[in-house]
Amino acid sequence: MNTLNDSNGLFITFEGVEGAGKTTNIEYIAEKIKASGHEILLTREPGGTELSEAIRELLISKEYPEMHITTELLLMFAARSEHLNKKIIPAINEGKWVLCDRFTDATFAYQGGGRGIPETTISTLETLVQGTLKPDYTFLFDLNAEVGLARAKNRGETDRFEQQHIDFFNRVRAKYLVMAETEKHRYRIVNAEHDLSTVQIQISQLLTEIL
Ligand code: TMP
């Protein structure tokens, strides 16, 4: 049962620093959940609707290297408001399992831990946009930030975030680990430094508990 209503829908989010293999692993998880008979919605943040994807372009584009951190924060929540109201909430209400690549914990990690915006400021916007809605489960793909960033850079062209200094990503990772420790009931940590097959064994074990 989810935090939103008494439908059979569920809201699962996926977090981690760049290069943690989120995309590949989410696809693996989506297949497993579908195979167990649940209807899913696979989506991402920032993005997930036409308007939110347009906001994503503004956020990750290197055309705006000097974007003010408050502007960045508000754009993240603007994209989220649209995504949540138009796509995520209706899908949960229809009983779907919503699998979302990043959500508000990314804001606490990147804009909070990374940029230094106070947690209370982010919490205020969280309440405004989400009310009490939170993910039912959050998978954290955890790995050394330097290893992750090197993997991400190997993939090709970098975006505005991937150009940040390694210290930024170390703070992001540290914030994720604090949240995982504070909200143990919701978080499932996957050690993403291992090879893919070992990571998938870990994922299968964690999914058995949920499914
Ligand atoms: P992605 O490349 O992992 O899809 O995410 C794009 C970037 O957006 C990534 O560097 C993390 C960043 N981000 C934030 O800074 N705050 C947020 O709230 C979200 C959802 C993403």
PDB file of C-alpha atoms and ligand atoms in Angstrom:
ATOM      1  CA  MET A   1       0.000   0.000   0.000  1.00  0.00           C
ATOM      2  CA  ASN A   2       1.287   3.459  -0.826  1.00  0.00           C
ATOM      3  CA  THR A   3       1.467   6.689   1.096  1.00  0.00           C
ATOM      4  CA  LEU A   4      -1.102   8.395  -1.124  1.00  0.00           C
ATOM      5  CA  ASN A   5      -4.306   6.374  -0.846  1.00  0.00           C
ATOM      6  CA  ASP A   6      -5.501   2.819  -0.496  1.00  0.00           C
ATOM      7  CA  SER A   7      -5.003   1.819  -4.145  1.00  0.00           C
ATOM      8  CA  ASN A   8      -2.502  -0.941  -4.911  1.00  0.00           C
ATOM      9  CA  GLY A   9      -0.206   1.606  -6.500  1.00  0.00           C
ATOM     10  CA  LEU A  10       3.307   2.052  -5.220  1.00  0.00           C
ATOM     11  CA  PHE A  11       5.862   4.807  -5.638  1.00  0.00           C
ATOM     12  CA  ILE A  12       9.496   3.701  -5.918  1.00  0.00           C
ATOM     13  CA  THR A  13      12.361   6.096  -6.582  1.00  0.00           C
ATOM     14  CA  PHE A  14      15.997   5.562  -7.590  1.00  0.00           C
ATOM     15  CA  GLU A  15      18.845   7.755  -6.503  1.00  0.00           C
ATOM     16  CA  GLY A  16      22.630   8.007  -6.641  1.00  0.00           C
ATOM     17  CA  VAL A  17      25.503  10.081  -7.942  1.00  0.00           C
ATOM     18  CA  GLU A  18      26.233  10.095 -11.687  1.00  0.00           C
ATOM     19  CA  GLY A  19      27.670   6.888 -13.139  1.00  0.00           C
ATOM     20  CA  ALA A  20      25.985   4.588 -10.608  1.00  0.00           C
ATOM     21  CA  GLY A  21      24.323   2.542 -13.389  1.00  0.00           C
ATOM     22  CA  LYS A  22      20.823   3.725 -12.490  1.00  0.00           C
ATOM     23  CA  THR A  23      19.368   3.511 -15.983  1.00  0.00           C
ATOM     24  CA  THR A  24      20.449  -0.102 -16.631  1.00  0.00           C
ATOM     25  CA  ASN A  25      19.394  -1.224 -13.168  1.00  0.00           C
ATOM     26  CA  ILE A  26      15.994   0.497 -13.300  1.00  0.00           C
ATOM     27  CA  GLU A  27      15.248  -1.326 -16.565  1.00  0.00           C
ATOM     28  CA  TYR A  28      16.176  -4.613 -14.876  1.00  0.00           C
ATOM     29  CA  ILE A  29      13.925  -3.799 -11.898  1.00  0.00           C
ATOM     30  CA  ALA A  30      11.062  -2.734 -14.195  1.00  0.00           C
ATOM     31  CA  GLU A  31      11.186  -6.100 -16.000  1.00  0.00           C
ATOM     32  CA  LYS A  32      11.096  -8.000 -12.700  1.00  0.00           C
ATOM     33  CA  ILE A  33       8.142  -6.000 -11.406  1.00  0.00           C
ATOM     34  CA  LYS A  34       6.235  -6.416 -14.687  1.00  0.00           C
ATOM     35  CA  ALA A  35       6.938 -10.162 -14.609  1.00  0.00           C
ATOM     36  CA  SER A  36       5.323 -10.329 -11.178  1.00  0.00           C
ATOM     37  CA  GLY A  37       2.093  -8.968 -12.673  1.00  0.00           C
ATOM     38  CA  HIS A  38       2.128  -5.275 -11.769  1.00  0.00           C
ATOM     39  CA  GLU A  39       1.452  -2.489 -14.229  1.00  0.00           C
ATOM     40  CA  ILE A  40       4.268   0.046 -14.141  1.00  0.00           C
ATOM     41  CA  LEU A  41       4.995   3.630 -15.100  1.00  0.00           C
ATOM     42  CA  LEU A  42       8.671   4.247 -15.747  1.00  0.00           C
ATOM     43  CA  THR A  43       9.565   7.912 -15.555  1.00  0.00           C
ATOM     44  CA  ARG A  44      12.291  10.342 -14.509  1.00  0.00           C
ATOM     45  CA  GLU A  45      13.128  13.680 -12.915  1.00  0.00           C
ATOM     46  CA  PRO A  46      13.735  16.351 -13.807  1.00  0.00           C
ATOM     47  CA  GLY A  47      11.350  15.493 -16.650  1.00  0.00           C
ATOM     48  CA  GLY A  48       8.552  13.019 -17.241  1.00  0.00           C
ATOM     49  CA  THR A  49       6.078  15.341 -19.032  1.00  0.00           C
ATOM     50  CA  GLU A  50       6.548  17.546 -22.091  1.00  0.00           C
ATOM     51  CA  LEU A  51       6.801  20.706 -19.987  1.00  0.00           C
ATOM     52  CA  SER A  52       9.011  19.094 -17.328  1.00  0.00           C
ATOM     53  CA  GLU A  53      11.357  17.764 -20.032  1.00  0.00           C
ATOM     54  CA  ALA A  54      11.610  21.331 -21.397  1.00  0.00           C
ATOM     55  CA  ILE A  55      12.543  22.519 -17.880  1.00  0.00           C
ATOM     56  CA  ARG A  56      15.098  19.674 -17.694  1.00  0.00           C
ATOM     57  CA  GLU A  57      16.790  21.028 -20.818  1.00  0.00           C
ATOM     58  CA  LEU A  58      17.168  24.440 -19.143  1.00  0.00           C
ATOM     59  CA  LEU A  59      18.566  22.789 -16.007  1.00  0.00           C
ATOM     60  CA  ILE A  60      21.187  20.555 -17.597  1.00  0.00           C
ATOM     61  CA  SER A  61      22.184  22.808 -20.502  1.00  0.00           C
ATOM     62  CA  LYS A  62      25.674  24.247 -20.409  1.00  0.00           C
ATOM     63  CA  GLU A  63      24.204  27.414 -21.950  1.00  0.00           C
ATOM     64  CA  TYR A  64      23.418  28.616 -18.417  1.00  0.00           C
ATOM     65  CA  PRO A  65      26.582  27.855 -16.432  1.00  0.00           C
ATOM     66  CA  GLU A  66      25.925  30.720 -14.016  1.00  0.00           C
ATOM     67  CA  MET A  67      22.308  29.803 -13.134  1.00  0.00           C
ATOM     68  CA  HIS A  68      21.587  31.035  -9.593  1.00  0.00           C
ATOM     69  CA  ILE A  69      21.157  28.186  -7.123  1.00  0.00           C
ATOM     70  CA  THR A  70      17.701  29.432  -6.062  1.00  0.00           C
ATOM     71  CA  THR A  71      16.613  29.471  -9.723  1.00  0.00           C
ATOM     72  CA  GLU A  72      17.916  25.905 -10.050  1.00  0.00           C
ATOM     73  CA  LEU A  73      16.002  24.850  -6.936  1.00  0.00           C
ATOM     74  CA  LEU A  74      12.736  26.441  -8.115  1.00  0.00           C
ATOM     75  CA  LEU A  75      13.032  24.933 -11.593  1.00  0.00           C
ATOM     76  CA  MET A  76      13.510  21.476 -10.044  1.00  0.00           C
ATOM     77  CA  PHE A  77      10.292  21.914  -8.056  1.00  0.00           C
ATOM     78  CA  ALA A  78       8.421  23.498 -10.988  1.00  0.00           C
ATOM     79  CA  ALA A  79       9.240  20.436 -13.099  1.00  0.00           C
ATOM     80  CA  ARG A  80       8.264  18.198 -10.166  1.00  0.00           C
ATOM     81  CA  SER A  81       4.898  19.885  -9.592  1.00  0.00           C
ATOM     82  CA  GLU A  82       3.898  19.321 -13.207  1.00  0.00           C
ATOM     83  CA  HIS A  83       5.174  15.735 -13.240  1.00  0.00           C
ATOM     84  CA  LEU A  84       3.552  14.830  -9.939  1.00  0.00           C
ATOM     85  CA  ASN A  85       0.126  16.257 -10.717  1.00  0.00           C
ATOM     86  CA  LYS A  86      -0.109  15.233 -14.361  1.00  0.00           C
ATOM     87  CA  LYS A  87       1.579  11.856 -14.286  1.00  0.00           C
ATOM     88  CA  ILE A  88       2.720  10.356 -10.987  1.00  0.00           C
ATOM     89  CA  ILE A  89      -0.370  10.847  -8.812  1.00  0.00           C
ATOM     90  CA  PRO A  90      -2.865   9.733 -11.514  1.00  0.00           C
ATOM     91  CA  ALA A  91      -0.771   6.585 -12.146  1.00  0.00           C
ATOM     92  CA  ILE A  92      -0.618   5.679  -8.432  1.00  0.00           C
ATOM     93  CA  ASN A  93      -4.373   6.230  -8.208  1.00  0.00           C
ATOM     94  CA  GLU A  94      -4.844   3.799 -11.103  1.00  0.00           C
ATOM     95  CA  GLY A  95      -2.948   1.175  -9.097  1.00  0.00           C
ATOM     96  CA  LYS A  96       0.292   1.377 -11.089  1.00  0.00           C
ATOM     97  CA  TRP A  97       3.743   0.987  -9.643  1.00  0.00           C
ATOM     98  CA  VAL A  98       5.536   4.202 -10.463  1.00  0.00           C
ATOM     99  CA  LEU A  99       9.291   3.806 -10.917  1.00  0.00           C
ATOM    100  CA  CYS A 100      10.927   7.215 -10.944  1.00  0.00           C
ATOM    101  CA  ASP A 101      14.591   7.846 -11.793  1.00  0.00           C
ATOM    102  CA  ARG A 102      15.348  10.506  -9.126  1.00  0.00           C
ATOM    103  CA  PHE A 103      12.892  12.531  -7.049  1.00  0.00           C
ATOM    104  CA  THR A 104      13.014  15.004  -4.149  1.00  0.00           C
ATOM    105  CA  ASP A 105      15.864  13.223  -2.366  1.00  0.00           C
ATOM    106  CA  ALA A 106      17.983  14.333  -5.335  1.00  0.00           C
ATOM    107  CA  THR A 107      17.075  17.919  -4.449  1.00  0.00           C
ATOM    108  CA  PHE A 108      18.140  17.397  -0.822  1.00  0.00           C
ATOM    109  CA  ALA A 109      21.369  15.766  -2.069  1.00  0.00           C
ATOM    110  CA  TYR A 110      22.315  18.073  -4.979  1.00  0.00           C
ATOM    111  CA  GLN A 111      20.796  21.457  -4.081  1.00  0.00           C
ATOM    112  CA  GLY A 112      21.107  20.822  -0.324  1.00  0.00           C
ATOM    113  CA  GLY A 113      24.295  18.784   0.142  1.00  0.00           C
ATOM    114  CA  GLY A 114      25.955  19.894  -3.100  1.00  0.00           C
ATOM    115  CA  ARG A 115      24.977  23.569  -3.363  1.00  0.00           C
ATOM    116  CA  GLY A 116      24.498  24.257   0.347  1.00  0.00           C
ATOM    117  CA  ILE A 117      20.833  25.373   0.293  1.00  0.00           C
ATOM    118  CA  PRO A 118      19.380  24.932   3.807  1.00  0.00           C
ATOM    119  CA  GLU A 119      17.323  21.798   4.333  1.00  0.00           C
ATOM    120  CA  THR A 120      14.436  23.830   5.798  1.00  0.00           C
ATOM    121  CA  THR A 121      14.121  25.827   2.546  1.00  0.00           C
ATOM    122  CA  ILE A 122      13.912  22.597   0.531  1.00  0.00           C
ATOM    123  CA  SER A 123      11.436  21.063   3.001  1.00  0.00           C
ATOM    124  CA  THR A 124       9.164  24.113   2.652  1.00  0.00           C
ATOM    125  CA  LEU A 125       9.014  23.658  -1.122  1.00  0.00           C
ATOM    126  CA  GLU A 126       8.597  19.900  -0.700  1.00  0.00           C
ATOM    127  CA  THR A 127       5.481  20.460   1.417  1.00  0.00           C
ATOM    128  CA  LEU A 128       4.123  23.081  -0.988  1.00  0.00           C
ATOM    129  CA  VAL A 129       4.504  20.811  -4.023  1.00  0.00           C
ATOM    130  CA  GLN A 130       3.917  17.351  -2.536  1.00  0.00           C
ATOM    131  CA  GLY A 131       1.920  17.800   0.640  1.00  0.00           C
ATOM    132  CA  THR A 132       2.713  14.628   2.560  1.00  0.00           C
ATOM    133  CA  LEU A 133       3.434  12.438  -0.474  1.00  0.00           C
ATOM    134  CA  LYS A 134       6.750  10.582  -0.254  1.00  0.00           C
ATOM    135  CA  PRO A 135       8.102   7.528  -2.055  1.00  0.00           C
ATOM    136  CA  ASP A 136       7.235   4.140  -0.531  1.00  0.00           C
ATOM    137  CA  TYR A 137      10.730   2.826  -1.317  1.00  0.00           C
ATOM    138  CA  THR A 138      13.943   4.441  -2.464  1.00  0.00           C
ATOM    139  CA  PHE A 139      16.844   2.492  -3.936  1.00  0.00           C
ATOM    140  CA  LEU A 140      20.167   4.235  -3.459  1.00  0.00           C
ATOM    141  CA  PHE A 141      22.812   3.106  -5.951  1.00  0.00           C
ATOM    142  CA  ASP A 142      25.829   4.001  -3.896  1.00  0.00           C
ATOM    143  CA  LEU A 143      29.397   4.243  -5.103  1.00  0.00           C
ATOM    144  CA  ASN A 144      32.542   6.298  -4.670  1.00  0.00           C
ATOM    145  CA  ALA A 145      31.774   9.635  -6.364  1.00  0.00           C
ATOM    146  CA  GLU A 146      35.111   9.721  -8.172  1.00  0.00           C
ATOM    147  CA  VAL A 147      34.507   6.268  -9.694  1.00  0.00           C
ATOM    148  CA  GLY A 148      30.977   7.289 -10.705  1.00  0.00           C
ATOM    149  CA  LEU A 149      32.011  10.566 -12.272  1.00  0.00           C
ATOM    150  CA  ALA A 150      34.776   8.868 -14.267  1.00  0.00           C
ATOM    151  CA  ARG A 151      32.201   6.360 -15.578  1.00  0.00           C
ATOM    152  CA  ALA A 152      29.786   9.182 -16.484  1.00  0.00           C
ATOM    153  CA  LYS A 153      32.507  11.131 -18.294  1.00  0.00           C
ATOM    154  CA  ASN A 154      33.482   7.984 -20.231  1.00  0.00           C
ATOM    155  CA  ARG A 155      29.946   7.811 -21.609  1.00  0.00           C
ATOM    156  CA  GLY A 156      30.472  10.969 -23.661  1.00  0.00           C
ATOM    157  CA  GLU A 157      29.469  14.605 -23.435  1.00  0.00           C
ATOM    158  CA  THR A 158      28.915  15.950 -19.938  1.00  0.00           C
ATOM    159  CA  ASP A 159      25.971  18.129 -18.799  1.00  0.00           C
ATOM    160  CA  ARG A 160      26.005  21.208 -16.530  1.00  0.00           C
ATOM    161  CA  PHE A 161      25.955  19.095 -13.339  1.00  0.00           C
ATOM    162  CA  GLU A 162      28.658  16.673 -14.454  1.00  0.00           C
ATOM    163  CA  GLN A 163      31.020  19.624 -14.804  1.00  0.00           C
ATOM    164  CA  GLN A 164      31.003  20.257 -11.054  1.00  0.00           C
ATOM    165  CA  HIS A 165      34.124  19.675  -8.982  1.00  0.00           C
ATOM    166  CA  ILE A 166      34.540  16.247  -7.314  1.00  0.00           C
ATOM    167  CA  ASP A 167      33.972  17.877  -3.888  1.00  0.00           C
ATOM    168  CA  PHE A 168      30.413  18.663  -4.982  1.00  0.00           C
ATOM    169  CA  PHE A 169      29.730  14.973  -5.734  1.00  0.00           C
ATOM    170  CA  ASN A 170      31.349  13.854  -2.494  1.00  0.00           C
ATOM    171  CA  ARG A 171      28.898  16.115  -0.628  1.00  0.00           C
ATOM    172  CA  VAL A 172      25.991  14.765  -2.718  1.00  0.00           C
ATOM    173  CA  ARG A 173      26.926  11.177  -1.872  1.00  0.00           C
ATOM    174  CA  ALA A 174      27.384  12.006   1.815  1.00  0.00           C
ATOM    175  CA  LYS A 175      23.915  13.584   1.949  1.00  0.00           C
ATOM    176  CA  TYR A 176      22.333  10.537   0.301  1.00  0.00           C
ATOM    177  CA  LEU A 177      23.986   8.277   2.886  1.00  0.00           C
ATOM    178  CA  VAL A 178      22.695  10.447   5.758  1.00  0.00           C
ATOM    179  CA  MET A 179      19.141  10.261   4.352  1.00  0.00           C
ATOM    180  CA  ALA A 180      19.440   6.473   3.944  1.00  0.00           C
ATOM    181  CA  GLU A 181      20.555   6.173   7.549  1.00  0.00           C
ATOM    182  CA  THR A 182      17.776   8.467   8.820  1.00  0.00           C
ATOM    183  CA  GLU A 183      14.992   6.811   6.804  1.00  0.00           C
ATOM    184  CA  LYS A 184      15.972   3.150   7.000  1.00  0.00           C
ATOM    185  CA  HIS A 185      12.379   1.944   6.537  1.00  0.00           C
ATOM    186  CA  ARG A 186      12.223   3.561   3.088  1.00  0.00           C
ATOM    187  CA  TYR A 187      15.785   3.232   1.799  1.00  0.00           C
ATOM    188  CA  ARG A 188      17.434   0.182   0.223  1.00  0.00           C
ATOM    189  CA  ILE A 189      21.147   0.614  -0.458  1.00  0.00           C
ATOM    190  CA  VAL A 190      22.732  -1.140  -3.439  1.00  0.00           C
ATOM    191  CA  ASN A 191      26.527  -1.237  -3.637  1.00  0.00           C
ATOM    192  CA  ALA A 192      26.947  -0.009  -7.225  1.00  0.00           C
ATOM    193  CA  GLU A 193      30.719  -0.383  -7.315  1.00  0.00           C
ATOM    194  CA  HIS A 194      30.426  -4.114  -8.032  1.00  0.00           C
ATOM    195  CA  ASP A 195      30.091  -5.569 -11.536  1.00  0.00           C
ATOM    196  CA  LEU A 196      26.616  -5.653 -13.074  1.00  0.00           C
ATOM    197  CA  SER A 197      25.792  -9.293 -12.261  1.00  0.00           C
ATOM    198  CA  THR A 198      26.682  -8.828  -8.568  1.00  0.00           C
ATOM    199  CA  VAL A 199      24.600  -5.646  -8.449  1.00  0.00           C
ATOM    200  CA  GLN A 200      21.657  -7.502  -9.992  1.00  0.00           C
ATOM    201  CA  ILE A 201      21.896 -10.265  -7.378  1.00  0.00           C
ATOM    202  CA  GLN A 202      21.670  -7.603  -4.662  1.00  0.00           C
ATOM    203  CA  ILE A 203      18.681  -6.013  -6.432  1.00  0.00           C
ATOM    204  CA  SER A 204      16.860  -9.342  -6.743  1.00  0.00           C
ATOM    205  CA  GLN A 205      17.260  -9.972  -3.016  1.00  0.00           C
ATOM    206  CA  LEU A 206      15.926  -6.525  -2.148  1.00  0.00           C
ATOM    207  CA  LEU A 207      13.002  -6.884  -4.560  1.00  0.00           C
ATOM    208  CA  THR A 208      11.927 -10.209  -3.063  1.00  0.00           C
ATOM    209  CA  GLU A 209      11.100  -8.317   0.103  1.00  0.00           C
ATOM    210  CA  ILE A 210       8.925  -5.774  -1.729  1.00  0.00           C
ATOM    211  CA  LEU A 211       7.179  -8.000  -4.257  1.00  0.00           C
TER     212      LEU A 211
HETATM  213  P1  TMP B   1      20.190  12.502 -14.561  1.00  0.00           P
HETATM  214  O1  TMP B   1      21.233  12.788 -15.582  1.00  0.00           O
HETATM  215  O2  TMP B   1      20.652  11.567 -13.518  1.00  0.00           O
HETATM  216  O3  TMP B   1      18.913  12.164 -15.157  1.00  0.00           O
HETATM  217  O4  TMP B   1      19.874  13.864 -13.764  1.00  0.00           O
HETATM  218  C1  TMP B   1      20.181  15.097 -14.261  1.00  0.00           C
HETATM  219  C2  TMP B   1      20.896  15.891 -13.226  1.00  0.00           C
HETATM  220  O5  TMP B   1      19.953  16.596 -12.420  1.00  0.00           O
HETATM  221  C3  TMP B   1      21.768  15.080 -12.279  1.00  0.00           C
HETATM  222  O6  TMP B   1      23.062  15.628 -12.301  1.00  0.00           O
HETATM  223  C4  TMP B   1      21.163  15.328 -10.925  1.00  0.00           C
HETATM  224  C5  TMP B   1      20.395  16.615 -11.086  1.00  0.00           C
HETATM  225  N1  TMP B   1      19.252  16.774 -10.192  1.00  0.00           N
HETATM  226  C6  TMP B   1      19.326  17.727  -9.180  1.00  0.00           C
HETATM  227  O7  TMP B   1      20.335  18.413  -9.043  1.00  0.00           O
HETATM  228  N2  TMP B   1      18.248  17.893  -8.360  1.00  0.00           N
HETATM  229  C7  TMP B   1      17.087  17.177  -8.504  1.00  0.00           C
HETATM  230  O8  TMP B   1      16.139  17.370  -7.745  1.00  0.00           O
HETATM  231  C8  TMP B   1      17.031  16.195  -9.558  1.00  0.00           C
HETATM  232  C9  TMP B   1      15.791  15.401  -9.751  1.00  0.00           C
HETATM  233  C10 TMP B   1      18.132  16.025 -10.370  1.00  0.00           C
END
